[in-house]
PDB file of C-alpha atoms in Angstrom:
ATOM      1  CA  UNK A 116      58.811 -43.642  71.389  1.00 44.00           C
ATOM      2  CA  UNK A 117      61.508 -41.497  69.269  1.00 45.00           C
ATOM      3  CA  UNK A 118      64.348 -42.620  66.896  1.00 46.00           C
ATOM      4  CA  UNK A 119      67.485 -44.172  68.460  1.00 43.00           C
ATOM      5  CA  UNK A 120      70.733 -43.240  67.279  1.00 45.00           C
ATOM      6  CA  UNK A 121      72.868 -45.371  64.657  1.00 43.00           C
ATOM      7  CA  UNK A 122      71.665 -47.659  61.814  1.00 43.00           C
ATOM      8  CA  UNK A 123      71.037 -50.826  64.217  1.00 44.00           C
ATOM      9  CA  UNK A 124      68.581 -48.369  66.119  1.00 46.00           C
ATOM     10  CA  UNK A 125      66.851 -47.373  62.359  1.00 45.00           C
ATOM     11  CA  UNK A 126      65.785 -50.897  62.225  1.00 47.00           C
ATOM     12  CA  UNK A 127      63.991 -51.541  65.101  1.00 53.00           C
ATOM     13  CA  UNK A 128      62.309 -48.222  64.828  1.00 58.00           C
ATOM     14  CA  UNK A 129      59.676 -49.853  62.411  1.00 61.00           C
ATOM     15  CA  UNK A 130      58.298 -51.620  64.804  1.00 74.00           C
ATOM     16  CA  UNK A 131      57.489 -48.912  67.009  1.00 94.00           C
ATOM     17  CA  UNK A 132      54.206 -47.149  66.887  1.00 95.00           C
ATOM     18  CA  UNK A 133      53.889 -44.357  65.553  1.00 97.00           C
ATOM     19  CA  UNK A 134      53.822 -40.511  67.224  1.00 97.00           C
ATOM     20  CA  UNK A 135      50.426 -38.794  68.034  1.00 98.00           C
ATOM     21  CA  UNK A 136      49.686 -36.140  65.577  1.00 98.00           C
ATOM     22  CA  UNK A 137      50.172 -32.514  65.749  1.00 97.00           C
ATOM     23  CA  UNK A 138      48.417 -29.325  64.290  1.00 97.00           C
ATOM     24  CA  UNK A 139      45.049 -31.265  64.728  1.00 98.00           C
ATOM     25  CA  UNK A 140      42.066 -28.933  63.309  1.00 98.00           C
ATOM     26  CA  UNK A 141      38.320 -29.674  62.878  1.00 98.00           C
ATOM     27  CA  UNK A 142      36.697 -27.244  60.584  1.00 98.00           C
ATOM     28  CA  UNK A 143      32.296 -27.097  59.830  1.00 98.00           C
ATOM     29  CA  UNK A 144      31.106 -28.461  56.650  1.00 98.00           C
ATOM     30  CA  UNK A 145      27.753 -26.698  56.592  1.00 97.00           C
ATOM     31  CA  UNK A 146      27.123 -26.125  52.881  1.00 98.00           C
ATOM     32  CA  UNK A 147      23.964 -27.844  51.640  1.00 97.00           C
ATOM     33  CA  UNK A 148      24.199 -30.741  54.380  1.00 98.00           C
ATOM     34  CA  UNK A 149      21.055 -31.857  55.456  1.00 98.00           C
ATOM     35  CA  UNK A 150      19.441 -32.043  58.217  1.00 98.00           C
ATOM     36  CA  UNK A 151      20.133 -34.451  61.301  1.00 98.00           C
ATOM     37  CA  UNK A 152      18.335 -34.232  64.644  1.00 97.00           C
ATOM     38  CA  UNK A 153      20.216 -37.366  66.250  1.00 96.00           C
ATOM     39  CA  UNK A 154      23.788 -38.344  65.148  1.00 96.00           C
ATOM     40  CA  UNK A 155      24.163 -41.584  62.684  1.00 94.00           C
ATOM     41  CA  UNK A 156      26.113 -44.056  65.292  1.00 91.00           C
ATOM     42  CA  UNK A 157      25.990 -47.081  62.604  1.00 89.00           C
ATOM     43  CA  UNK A 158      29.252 -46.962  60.434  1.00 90.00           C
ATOM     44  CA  UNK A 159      30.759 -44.906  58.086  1.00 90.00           C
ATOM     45  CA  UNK A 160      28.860 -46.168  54.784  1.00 89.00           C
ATOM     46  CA  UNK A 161      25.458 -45.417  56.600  1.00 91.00           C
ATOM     47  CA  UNK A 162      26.405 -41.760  57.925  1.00 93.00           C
ATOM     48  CA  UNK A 163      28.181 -40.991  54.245  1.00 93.00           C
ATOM     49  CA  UNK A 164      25.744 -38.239  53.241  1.00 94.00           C
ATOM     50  CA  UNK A 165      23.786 -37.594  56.102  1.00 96.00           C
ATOM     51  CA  UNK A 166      23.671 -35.364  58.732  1.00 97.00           C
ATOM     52  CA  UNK A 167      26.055 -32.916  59.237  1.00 98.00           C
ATOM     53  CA  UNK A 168      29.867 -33.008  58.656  1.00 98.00           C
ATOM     54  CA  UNK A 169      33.284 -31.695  59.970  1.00 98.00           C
ATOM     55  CA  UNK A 170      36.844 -31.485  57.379  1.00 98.00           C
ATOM     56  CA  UNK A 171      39.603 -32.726  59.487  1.00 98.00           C
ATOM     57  CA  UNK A 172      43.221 -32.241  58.916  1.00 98.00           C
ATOM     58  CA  UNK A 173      45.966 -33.058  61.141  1.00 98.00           C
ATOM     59  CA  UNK A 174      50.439 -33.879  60.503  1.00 97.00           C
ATOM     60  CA  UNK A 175      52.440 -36.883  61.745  1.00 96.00           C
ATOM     61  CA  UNK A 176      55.547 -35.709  63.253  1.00 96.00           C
ATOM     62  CA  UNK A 177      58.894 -36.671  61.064  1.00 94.00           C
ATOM     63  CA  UNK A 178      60.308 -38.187  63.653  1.00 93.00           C
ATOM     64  CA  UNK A 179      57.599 -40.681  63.764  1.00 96.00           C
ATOM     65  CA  UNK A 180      56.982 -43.924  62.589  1.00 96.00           C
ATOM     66  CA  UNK A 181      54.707 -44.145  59.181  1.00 96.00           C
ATOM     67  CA  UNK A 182      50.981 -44.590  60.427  1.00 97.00           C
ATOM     68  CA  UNK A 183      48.758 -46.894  58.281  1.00 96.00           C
ATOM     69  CA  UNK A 184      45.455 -45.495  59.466  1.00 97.00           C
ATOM     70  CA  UNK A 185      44.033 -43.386  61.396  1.00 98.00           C
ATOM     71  CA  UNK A 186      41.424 -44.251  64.552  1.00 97.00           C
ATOM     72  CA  UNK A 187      38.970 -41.152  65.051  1.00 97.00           C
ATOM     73  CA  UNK A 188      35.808 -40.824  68.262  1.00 97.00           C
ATOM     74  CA  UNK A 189      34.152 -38.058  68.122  1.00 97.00           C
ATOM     75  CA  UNK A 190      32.708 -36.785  71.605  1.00 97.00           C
ATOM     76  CA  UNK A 191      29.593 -36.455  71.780  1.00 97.00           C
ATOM     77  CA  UNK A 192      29.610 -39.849  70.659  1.00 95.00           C
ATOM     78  CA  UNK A 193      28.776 -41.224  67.462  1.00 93.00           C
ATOM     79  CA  UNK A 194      30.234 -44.322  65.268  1.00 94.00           C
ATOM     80  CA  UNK A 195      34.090 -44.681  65.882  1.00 94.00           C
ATOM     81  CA  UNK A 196      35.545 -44.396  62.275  1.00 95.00           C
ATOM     82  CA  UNK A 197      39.241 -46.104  61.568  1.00 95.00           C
ATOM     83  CA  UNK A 198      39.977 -44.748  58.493  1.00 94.00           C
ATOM     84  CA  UNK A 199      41.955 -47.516  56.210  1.00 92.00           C
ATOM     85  CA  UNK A 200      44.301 -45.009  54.866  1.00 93.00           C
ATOM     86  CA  UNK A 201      47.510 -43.360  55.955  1.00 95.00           C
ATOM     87  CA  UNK A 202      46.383 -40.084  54.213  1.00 96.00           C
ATOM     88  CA  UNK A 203      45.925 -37.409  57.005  1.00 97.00           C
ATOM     89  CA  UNK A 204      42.897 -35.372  56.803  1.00 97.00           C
ATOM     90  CA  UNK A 205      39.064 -37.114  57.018  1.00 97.00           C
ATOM     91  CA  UNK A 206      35.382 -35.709  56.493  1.00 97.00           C
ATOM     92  CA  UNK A 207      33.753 -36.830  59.479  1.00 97.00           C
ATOM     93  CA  UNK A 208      29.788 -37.118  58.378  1.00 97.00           C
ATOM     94  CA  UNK A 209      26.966 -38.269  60.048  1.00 97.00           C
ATOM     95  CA  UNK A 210      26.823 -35.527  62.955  1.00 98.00           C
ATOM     96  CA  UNK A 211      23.709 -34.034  64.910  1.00 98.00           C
ATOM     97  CA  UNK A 212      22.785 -30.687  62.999  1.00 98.00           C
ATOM     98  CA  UNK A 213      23.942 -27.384  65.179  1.00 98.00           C
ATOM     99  CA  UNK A 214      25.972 -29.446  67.769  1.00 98.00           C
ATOM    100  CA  UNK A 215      29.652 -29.044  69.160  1.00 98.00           C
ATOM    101  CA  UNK A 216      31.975 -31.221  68.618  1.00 98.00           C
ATOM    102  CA  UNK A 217      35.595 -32.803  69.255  1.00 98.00           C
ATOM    103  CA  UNK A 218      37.268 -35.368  67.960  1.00 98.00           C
ATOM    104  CA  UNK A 219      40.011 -37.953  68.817  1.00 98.00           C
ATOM    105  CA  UNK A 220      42.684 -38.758  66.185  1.00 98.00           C
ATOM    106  CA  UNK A 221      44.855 -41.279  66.986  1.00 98.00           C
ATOM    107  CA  UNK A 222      47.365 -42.978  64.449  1.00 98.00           C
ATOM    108  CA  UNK A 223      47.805 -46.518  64.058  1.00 97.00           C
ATOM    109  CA  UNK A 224      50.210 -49.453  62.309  1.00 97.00           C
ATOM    110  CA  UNK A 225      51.432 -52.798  62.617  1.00 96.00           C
ATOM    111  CA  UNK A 226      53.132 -52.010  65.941  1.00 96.00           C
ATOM    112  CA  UNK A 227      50.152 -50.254  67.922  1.00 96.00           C
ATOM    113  CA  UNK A 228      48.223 -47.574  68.038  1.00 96.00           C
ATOM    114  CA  UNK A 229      48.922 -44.019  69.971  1.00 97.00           C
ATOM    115  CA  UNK A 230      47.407 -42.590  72.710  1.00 97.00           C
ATOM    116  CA  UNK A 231      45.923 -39.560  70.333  1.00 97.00           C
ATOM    117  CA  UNK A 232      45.023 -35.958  70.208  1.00 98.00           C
ATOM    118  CA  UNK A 233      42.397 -34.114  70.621  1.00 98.00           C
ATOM    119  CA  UNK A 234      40.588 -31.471  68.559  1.00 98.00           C
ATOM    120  CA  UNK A 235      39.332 -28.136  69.464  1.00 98.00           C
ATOM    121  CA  UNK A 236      35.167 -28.032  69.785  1.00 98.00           C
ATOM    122  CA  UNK A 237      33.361 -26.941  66.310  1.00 98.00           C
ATOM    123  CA  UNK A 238      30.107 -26.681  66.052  1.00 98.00           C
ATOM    124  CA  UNK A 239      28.709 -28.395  62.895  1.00 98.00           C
ATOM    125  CA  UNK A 240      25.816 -27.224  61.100  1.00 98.00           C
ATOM    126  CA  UNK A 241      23.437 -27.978  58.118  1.00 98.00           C
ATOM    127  CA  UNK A 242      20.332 -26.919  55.984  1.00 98.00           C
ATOM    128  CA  UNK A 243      16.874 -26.057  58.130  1.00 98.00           C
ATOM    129  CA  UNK A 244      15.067 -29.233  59.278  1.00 98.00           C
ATOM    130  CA  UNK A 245      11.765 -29.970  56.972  1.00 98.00           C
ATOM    131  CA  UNK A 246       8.682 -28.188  57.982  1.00 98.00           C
ATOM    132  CA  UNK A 247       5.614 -29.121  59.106  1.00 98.00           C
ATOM    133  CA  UNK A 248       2.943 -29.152  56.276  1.00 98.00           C
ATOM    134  CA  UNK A 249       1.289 -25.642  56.244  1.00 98.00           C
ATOM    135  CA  UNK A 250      -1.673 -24.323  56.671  1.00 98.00           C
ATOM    136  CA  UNK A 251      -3.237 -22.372  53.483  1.00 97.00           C
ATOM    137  CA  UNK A 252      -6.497 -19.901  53.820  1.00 97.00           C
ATOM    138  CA  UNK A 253      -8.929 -18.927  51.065  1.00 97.00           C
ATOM    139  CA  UNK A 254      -8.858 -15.522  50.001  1.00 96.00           C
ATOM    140  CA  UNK A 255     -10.249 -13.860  47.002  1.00 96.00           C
ATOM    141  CA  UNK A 256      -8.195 -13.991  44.324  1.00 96.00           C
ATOM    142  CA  UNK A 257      -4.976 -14.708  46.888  1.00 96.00           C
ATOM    143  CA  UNK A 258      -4.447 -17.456  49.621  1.00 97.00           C
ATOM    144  CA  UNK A 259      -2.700 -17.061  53.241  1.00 98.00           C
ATOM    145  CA  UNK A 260      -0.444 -19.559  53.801  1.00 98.00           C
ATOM    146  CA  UNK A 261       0.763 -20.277  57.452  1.00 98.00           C
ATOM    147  CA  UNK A 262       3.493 -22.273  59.076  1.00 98.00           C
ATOM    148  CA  UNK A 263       5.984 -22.817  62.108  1.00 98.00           C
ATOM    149  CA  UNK A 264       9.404 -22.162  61.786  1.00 98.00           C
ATOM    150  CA  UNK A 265      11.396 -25.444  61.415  1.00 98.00           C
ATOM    151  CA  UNK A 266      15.116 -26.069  63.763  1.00 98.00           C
ATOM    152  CA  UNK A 267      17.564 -23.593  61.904  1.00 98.00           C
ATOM    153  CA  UNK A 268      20.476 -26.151  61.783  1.00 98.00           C
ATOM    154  CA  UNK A 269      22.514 -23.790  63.244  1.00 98.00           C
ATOM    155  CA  UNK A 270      22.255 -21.246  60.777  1.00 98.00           C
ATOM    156  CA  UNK A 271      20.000 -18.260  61.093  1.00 98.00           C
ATOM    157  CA  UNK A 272      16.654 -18.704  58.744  1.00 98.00           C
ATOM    158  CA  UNK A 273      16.828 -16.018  55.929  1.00 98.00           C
ATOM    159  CA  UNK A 274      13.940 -16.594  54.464  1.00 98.00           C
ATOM    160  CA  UNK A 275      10.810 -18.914  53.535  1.00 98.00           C
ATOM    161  CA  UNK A 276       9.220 -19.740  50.053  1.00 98.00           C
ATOM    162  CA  UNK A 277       5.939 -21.594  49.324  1.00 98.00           C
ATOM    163  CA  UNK A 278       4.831 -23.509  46.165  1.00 97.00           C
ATOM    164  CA  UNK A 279       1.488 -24.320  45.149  1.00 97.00           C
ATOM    165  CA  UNK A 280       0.669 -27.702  43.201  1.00 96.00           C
ATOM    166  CA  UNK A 281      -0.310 -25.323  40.369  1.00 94.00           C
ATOM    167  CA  UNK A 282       3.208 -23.615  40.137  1.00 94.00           C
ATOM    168  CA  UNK A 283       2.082 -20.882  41.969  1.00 95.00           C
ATOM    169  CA  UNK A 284       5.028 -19.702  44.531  1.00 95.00           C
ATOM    170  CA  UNK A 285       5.716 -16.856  46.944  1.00 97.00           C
ATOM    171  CA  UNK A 286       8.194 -16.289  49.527  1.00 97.00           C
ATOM    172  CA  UNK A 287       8.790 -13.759  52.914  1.00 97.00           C
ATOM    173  CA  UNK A 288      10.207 -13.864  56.240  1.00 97.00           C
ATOM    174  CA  UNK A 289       7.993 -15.038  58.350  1.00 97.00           C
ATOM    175  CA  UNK A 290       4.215 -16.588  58.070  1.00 97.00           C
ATOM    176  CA  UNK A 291       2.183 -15.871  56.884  1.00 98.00           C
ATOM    177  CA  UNK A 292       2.725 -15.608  53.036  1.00 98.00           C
ATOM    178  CA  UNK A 293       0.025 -14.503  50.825  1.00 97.00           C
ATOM    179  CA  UNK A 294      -0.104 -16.171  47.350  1.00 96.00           C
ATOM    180  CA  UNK A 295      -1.967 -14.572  44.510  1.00 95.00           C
ATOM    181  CA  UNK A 296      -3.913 -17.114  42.611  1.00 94.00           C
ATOM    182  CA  UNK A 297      -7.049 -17.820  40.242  1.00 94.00           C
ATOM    183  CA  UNK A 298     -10.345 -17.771  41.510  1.00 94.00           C
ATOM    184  CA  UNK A 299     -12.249 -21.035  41.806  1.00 95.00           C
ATOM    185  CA  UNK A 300      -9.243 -23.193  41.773  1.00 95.00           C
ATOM    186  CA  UNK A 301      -8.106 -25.511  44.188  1.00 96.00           C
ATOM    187  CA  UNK A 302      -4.441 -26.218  44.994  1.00 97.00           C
ATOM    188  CA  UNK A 303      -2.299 -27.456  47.994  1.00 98.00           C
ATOM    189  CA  UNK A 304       1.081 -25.963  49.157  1.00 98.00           C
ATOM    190  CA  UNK A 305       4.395 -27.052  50.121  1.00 98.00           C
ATOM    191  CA  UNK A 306       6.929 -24.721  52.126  1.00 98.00           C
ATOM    192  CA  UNK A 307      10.980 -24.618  52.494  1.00 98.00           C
ATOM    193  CA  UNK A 308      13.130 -23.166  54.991  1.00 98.00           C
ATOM    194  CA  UNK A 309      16.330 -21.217  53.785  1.00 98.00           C
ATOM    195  CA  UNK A 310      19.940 -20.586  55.694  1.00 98.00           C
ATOM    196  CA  UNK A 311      23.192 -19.479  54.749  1.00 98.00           C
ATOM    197  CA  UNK A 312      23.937 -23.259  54.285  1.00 98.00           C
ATOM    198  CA  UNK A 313      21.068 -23.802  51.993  1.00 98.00           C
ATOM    199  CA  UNK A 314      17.660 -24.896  51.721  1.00 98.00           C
ATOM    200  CA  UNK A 315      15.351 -27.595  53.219  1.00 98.00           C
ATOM    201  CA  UNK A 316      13.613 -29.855  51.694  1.00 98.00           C
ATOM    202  CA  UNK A 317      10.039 -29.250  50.731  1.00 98.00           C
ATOM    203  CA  UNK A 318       7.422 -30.017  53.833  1.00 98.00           C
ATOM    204  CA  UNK A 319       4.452 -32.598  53.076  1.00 98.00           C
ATOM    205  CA  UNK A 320       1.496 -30.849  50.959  1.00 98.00           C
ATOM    206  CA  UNK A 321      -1.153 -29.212  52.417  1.00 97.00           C
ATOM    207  CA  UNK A 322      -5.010 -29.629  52.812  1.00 97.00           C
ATOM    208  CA  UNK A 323      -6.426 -28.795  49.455  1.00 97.00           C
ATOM    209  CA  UNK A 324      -8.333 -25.230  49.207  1.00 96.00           C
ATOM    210  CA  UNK A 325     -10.217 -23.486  46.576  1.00 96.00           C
ATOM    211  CA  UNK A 326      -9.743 -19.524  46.000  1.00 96.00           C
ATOM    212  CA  UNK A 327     -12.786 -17.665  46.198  1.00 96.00           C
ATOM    213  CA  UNK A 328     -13.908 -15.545  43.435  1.00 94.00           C
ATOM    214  CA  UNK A 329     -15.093 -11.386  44.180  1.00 92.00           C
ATOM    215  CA  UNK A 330     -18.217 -10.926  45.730  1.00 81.00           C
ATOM    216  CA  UNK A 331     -20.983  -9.031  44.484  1.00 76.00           C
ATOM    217  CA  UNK A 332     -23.831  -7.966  46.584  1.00 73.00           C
ATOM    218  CA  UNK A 333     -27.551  -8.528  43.993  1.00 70.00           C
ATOM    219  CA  UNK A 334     -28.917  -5.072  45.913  1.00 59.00           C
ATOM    220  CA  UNK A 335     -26.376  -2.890  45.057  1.00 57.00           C
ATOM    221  CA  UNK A 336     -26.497  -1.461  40.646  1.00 59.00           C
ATOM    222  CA  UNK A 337     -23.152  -1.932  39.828  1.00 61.00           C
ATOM    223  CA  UNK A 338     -23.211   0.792  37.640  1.00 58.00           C
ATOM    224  CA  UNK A 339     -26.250   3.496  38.111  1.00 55.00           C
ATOM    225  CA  UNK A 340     -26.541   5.146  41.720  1.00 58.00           C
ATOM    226  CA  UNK A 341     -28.535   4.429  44.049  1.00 54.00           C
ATOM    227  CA  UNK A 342     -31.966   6.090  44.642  1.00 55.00           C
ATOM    228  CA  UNK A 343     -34.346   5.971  47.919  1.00 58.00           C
ATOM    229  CA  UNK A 344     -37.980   4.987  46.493  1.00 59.00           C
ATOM    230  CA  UNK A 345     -39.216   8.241  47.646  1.00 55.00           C
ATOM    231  CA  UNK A 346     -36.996  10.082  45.187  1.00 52.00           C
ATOM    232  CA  UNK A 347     -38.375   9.939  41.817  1.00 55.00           C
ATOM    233  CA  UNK A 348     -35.937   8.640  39.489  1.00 54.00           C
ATOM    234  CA  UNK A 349     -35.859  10.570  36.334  1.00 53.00           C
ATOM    235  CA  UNK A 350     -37.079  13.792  37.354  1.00 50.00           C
ATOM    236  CA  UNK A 351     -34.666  14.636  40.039  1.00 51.00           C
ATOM    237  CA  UNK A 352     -34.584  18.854  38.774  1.00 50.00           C
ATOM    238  CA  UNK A 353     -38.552  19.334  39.592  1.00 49.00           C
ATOM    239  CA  UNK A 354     -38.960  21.184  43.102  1.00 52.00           C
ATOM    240  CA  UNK A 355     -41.647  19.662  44.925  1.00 51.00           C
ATOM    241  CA  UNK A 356     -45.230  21.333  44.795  1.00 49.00           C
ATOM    242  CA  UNK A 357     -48.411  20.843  47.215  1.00 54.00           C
ATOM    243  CA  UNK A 358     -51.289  18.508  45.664  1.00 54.00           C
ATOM    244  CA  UNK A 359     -53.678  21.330  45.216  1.00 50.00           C
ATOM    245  CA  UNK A 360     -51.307  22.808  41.826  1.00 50.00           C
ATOM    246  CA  UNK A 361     -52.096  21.582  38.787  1.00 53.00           C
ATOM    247  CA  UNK A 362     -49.554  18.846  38.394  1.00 52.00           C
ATOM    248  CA  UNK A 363     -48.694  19.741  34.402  1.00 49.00           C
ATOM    249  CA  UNK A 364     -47.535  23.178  35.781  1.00 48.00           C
ATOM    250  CA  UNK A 365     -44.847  22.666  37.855  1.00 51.00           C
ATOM    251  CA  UNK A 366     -42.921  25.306  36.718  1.00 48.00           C
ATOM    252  CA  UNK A 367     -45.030  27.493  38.510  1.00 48.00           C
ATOM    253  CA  UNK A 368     -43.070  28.889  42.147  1.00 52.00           C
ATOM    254  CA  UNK A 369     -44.387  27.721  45.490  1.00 50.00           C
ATOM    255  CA  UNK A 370     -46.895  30.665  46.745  1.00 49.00           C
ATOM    256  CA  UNK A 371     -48.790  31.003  49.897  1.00 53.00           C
ATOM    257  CA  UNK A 372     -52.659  31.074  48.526  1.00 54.00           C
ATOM    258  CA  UNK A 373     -53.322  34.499  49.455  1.00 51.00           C
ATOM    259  CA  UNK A 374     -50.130  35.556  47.296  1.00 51.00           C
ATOM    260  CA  UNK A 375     -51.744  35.192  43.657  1.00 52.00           C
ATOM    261  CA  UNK A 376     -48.742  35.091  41.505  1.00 53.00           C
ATOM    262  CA  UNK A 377     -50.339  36.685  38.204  1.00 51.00           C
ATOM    263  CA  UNK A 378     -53.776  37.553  38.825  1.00 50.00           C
ATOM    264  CA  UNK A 379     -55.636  40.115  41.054  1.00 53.00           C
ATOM    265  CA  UNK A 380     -57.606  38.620  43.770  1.00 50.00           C
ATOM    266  CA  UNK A 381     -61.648  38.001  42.903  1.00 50.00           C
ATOM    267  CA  UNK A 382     -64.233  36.659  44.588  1.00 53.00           C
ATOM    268  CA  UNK A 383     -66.042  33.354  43.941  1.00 55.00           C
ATOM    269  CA  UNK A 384     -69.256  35.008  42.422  1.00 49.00           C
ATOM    270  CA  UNK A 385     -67.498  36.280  39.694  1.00 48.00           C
ATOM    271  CA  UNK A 386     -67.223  33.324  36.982  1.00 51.00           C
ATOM    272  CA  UNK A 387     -64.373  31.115  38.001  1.00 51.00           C
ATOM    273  CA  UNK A 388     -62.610  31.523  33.880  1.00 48.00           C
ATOM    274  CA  UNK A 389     -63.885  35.048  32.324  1.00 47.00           C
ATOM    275  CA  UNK A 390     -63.183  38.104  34.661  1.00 50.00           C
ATOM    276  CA  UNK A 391     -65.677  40.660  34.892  1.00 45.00           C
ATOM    277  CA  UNK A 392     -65.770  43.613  32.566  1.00 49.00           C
ATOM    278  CA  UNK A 393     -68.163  46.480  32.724  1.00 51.00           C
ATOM    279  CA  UNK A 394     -70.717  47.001  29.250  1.00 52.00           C
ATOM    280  CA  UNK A 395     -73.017  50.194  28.205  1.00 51.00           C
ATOM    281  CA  UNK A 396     -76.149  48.704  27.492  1.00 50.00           C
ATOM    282  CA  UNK A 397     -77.272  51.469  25.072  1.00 52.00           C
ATOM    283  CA  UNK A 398     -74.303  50.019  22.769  1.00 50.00           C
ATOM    284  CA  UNK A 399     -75.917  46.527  22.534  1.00 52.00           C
ATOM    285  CA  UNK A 400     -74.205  43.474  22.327  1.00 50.00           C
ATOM    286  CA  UNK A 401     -74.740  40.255  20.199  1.00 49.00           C
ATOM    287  CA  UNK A 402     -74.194  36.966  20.712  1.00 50.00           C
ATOM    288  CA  UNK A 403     -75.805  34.828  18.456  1.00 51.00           C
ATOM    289  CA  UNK A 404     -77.594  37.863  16.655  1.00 51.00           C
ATOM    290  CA  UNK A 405     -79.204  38.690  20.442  1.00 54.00           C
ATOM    291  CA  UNK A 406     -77.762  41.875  22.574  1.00 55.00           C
ATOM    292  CA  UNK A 407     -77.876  40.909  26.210  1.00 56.00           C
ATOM    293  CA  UNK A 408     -76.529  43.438  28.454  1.00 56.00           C
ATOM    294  CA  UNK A 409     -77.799  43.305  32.443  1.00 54.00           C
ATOM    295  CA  UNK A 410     -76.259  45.178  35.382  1.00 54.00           C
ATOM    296  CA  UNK A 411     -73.195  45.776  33.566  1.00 56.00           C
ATOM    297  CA  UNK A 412     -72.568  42.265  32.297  1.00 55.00           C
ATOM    298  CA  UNK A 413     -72.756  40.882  29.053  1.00 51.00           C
ATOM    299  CA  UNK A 414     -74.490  37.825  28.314  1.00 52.00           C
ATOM    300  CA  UNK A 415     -74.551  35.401  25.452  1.00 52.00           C
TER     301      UNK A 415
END
């Protein structure tokens, strides 16, 4: 109901109620609220904190009566908050991360409340939900760790960073993340979520692992090369000769046997280390003060 005219009609206007609100707006909270998979529908001290949240601001018209409070319903439906105040804006908390949202404002005093106005739909959003503990992997020198992507909260996920109980930490966008670490230690790992609205809160530990060391195989030198047995080891620059040369000669070239390198061919009745060499037997000869000279061969 509006104003009558005259000062009689001034008077009676404070017990009228007072003039739904105009310029209504419902604006997303987002930063660093935390997750909330099912709205708080309890009261306004048990959703203060929680959940996600919408700023909402709206004017009483001048012609209308002064408004003690404020009645406010949000649909979907949550707790139905009356506010207490005549002040005309409200954080609405409590909300269902990444859900739409209007809300009801409707202005109240001694005389009765009006019927309202309604809000335009805003979506309210928060941090990422907490993850699921992840799974880690031994590697050497470096673990894999592995995990599902939590709810987003309505914000895209930018990123992911894991922490090992030894202050280890590593981070990527998307799983797995490999974490350098010390051999033959043993750690578990936690993992946050990150969006434009902030980040998660840390995901129950892991299963404890222990980072292998390097490998070594015991049949490989690590630091001669290796060598078949048939190769002899220290020699390696001798060419290979047949058994029948004399083994401390082996600088002596590979000939076929009827190739004598050196020597002209003779045959076995001549003596095996002194080649023959003819003699006059008229000159004599002496060995051991006796000439022996027969068929052209000198004897001693």
């Amino acid at each position: 109901m509006g104003k009558r005219v005259g000062k009689k009609s001034q008077a009676s206007n404070d017990f009228l109620e007072p003039l739904n609100v105009t310029s209504l707006t419902a604006s997303n909270v987002g930063t660093s609220r935390p997750y909330l998979a099912t709205a708080n529908t309890t009261s306004t001290a048990s959703a203060a904190g929680t959940g996600a949240a919408a700023n909402l601001a709206w004017t009483l018209p001048a012609l209308s009566p002064a408004a003690t409070s404020y009645t406010i319903t949000t649909t979907p439906a949550t707790y139905t908050v009356t506010t207490g105040s005549a002040t005309a804006s409200y954080t609405f908390q409590g909300l269902a991360s990444n859900t739409a949202y209007t809300f009801l404002v409707r202005p109240s005093n001694a005389a009765g409340t009006a019927t309202g106005t309604t809000s335009s739909s805003v979506t309210v959003t928060t941090v990422p939900a907490q993850m699921s503990a992840p799974t880690p992997t031994a590697g050497v020198n470096q673990n894999s760790i592995a995990f599902t992507a939590p709810a987003t909260g309505g914000k895209a996920i930018t990123g992911f960073t894991v922490t090992g109980s030894d202050a280890t930490s590593g981070s990527g966008a998307t799983s797995p993340i490999v974490i350098a670490d010390t051999a033959a230690t043993s750690q578990t790992y936690t993992v946050t979520a990150t969006n434009a609205n902030g980040t998660s809160i840390a995901s129950p530990a892991s299963g404890s692992i222990t980072t292998l060391s390097p490998f070594f195989p015991p049949f490989f030198p690590p630091f001669f090369p290796f060598f078949p047995p048939f190769f002899p080891p220290f020699f390696p620059f001798f060419p290979f000769f047949p058994p029948f040369f004399p083994p401390f000669f082996p600088f002596f070239p590979f000939f076929p046997p009827f190739f004598p390198p050196f020597f002209p061919f003779f045959p076995p009745f001549f003596p095996p280390f002194f080649p023959s060499f003819g003699c006059n037997c008229e000159s004599g000869c002496c060995c051991g003060g006796v000439p022996a000279c027969c068929n052209g061969y000198w004897f001693c």
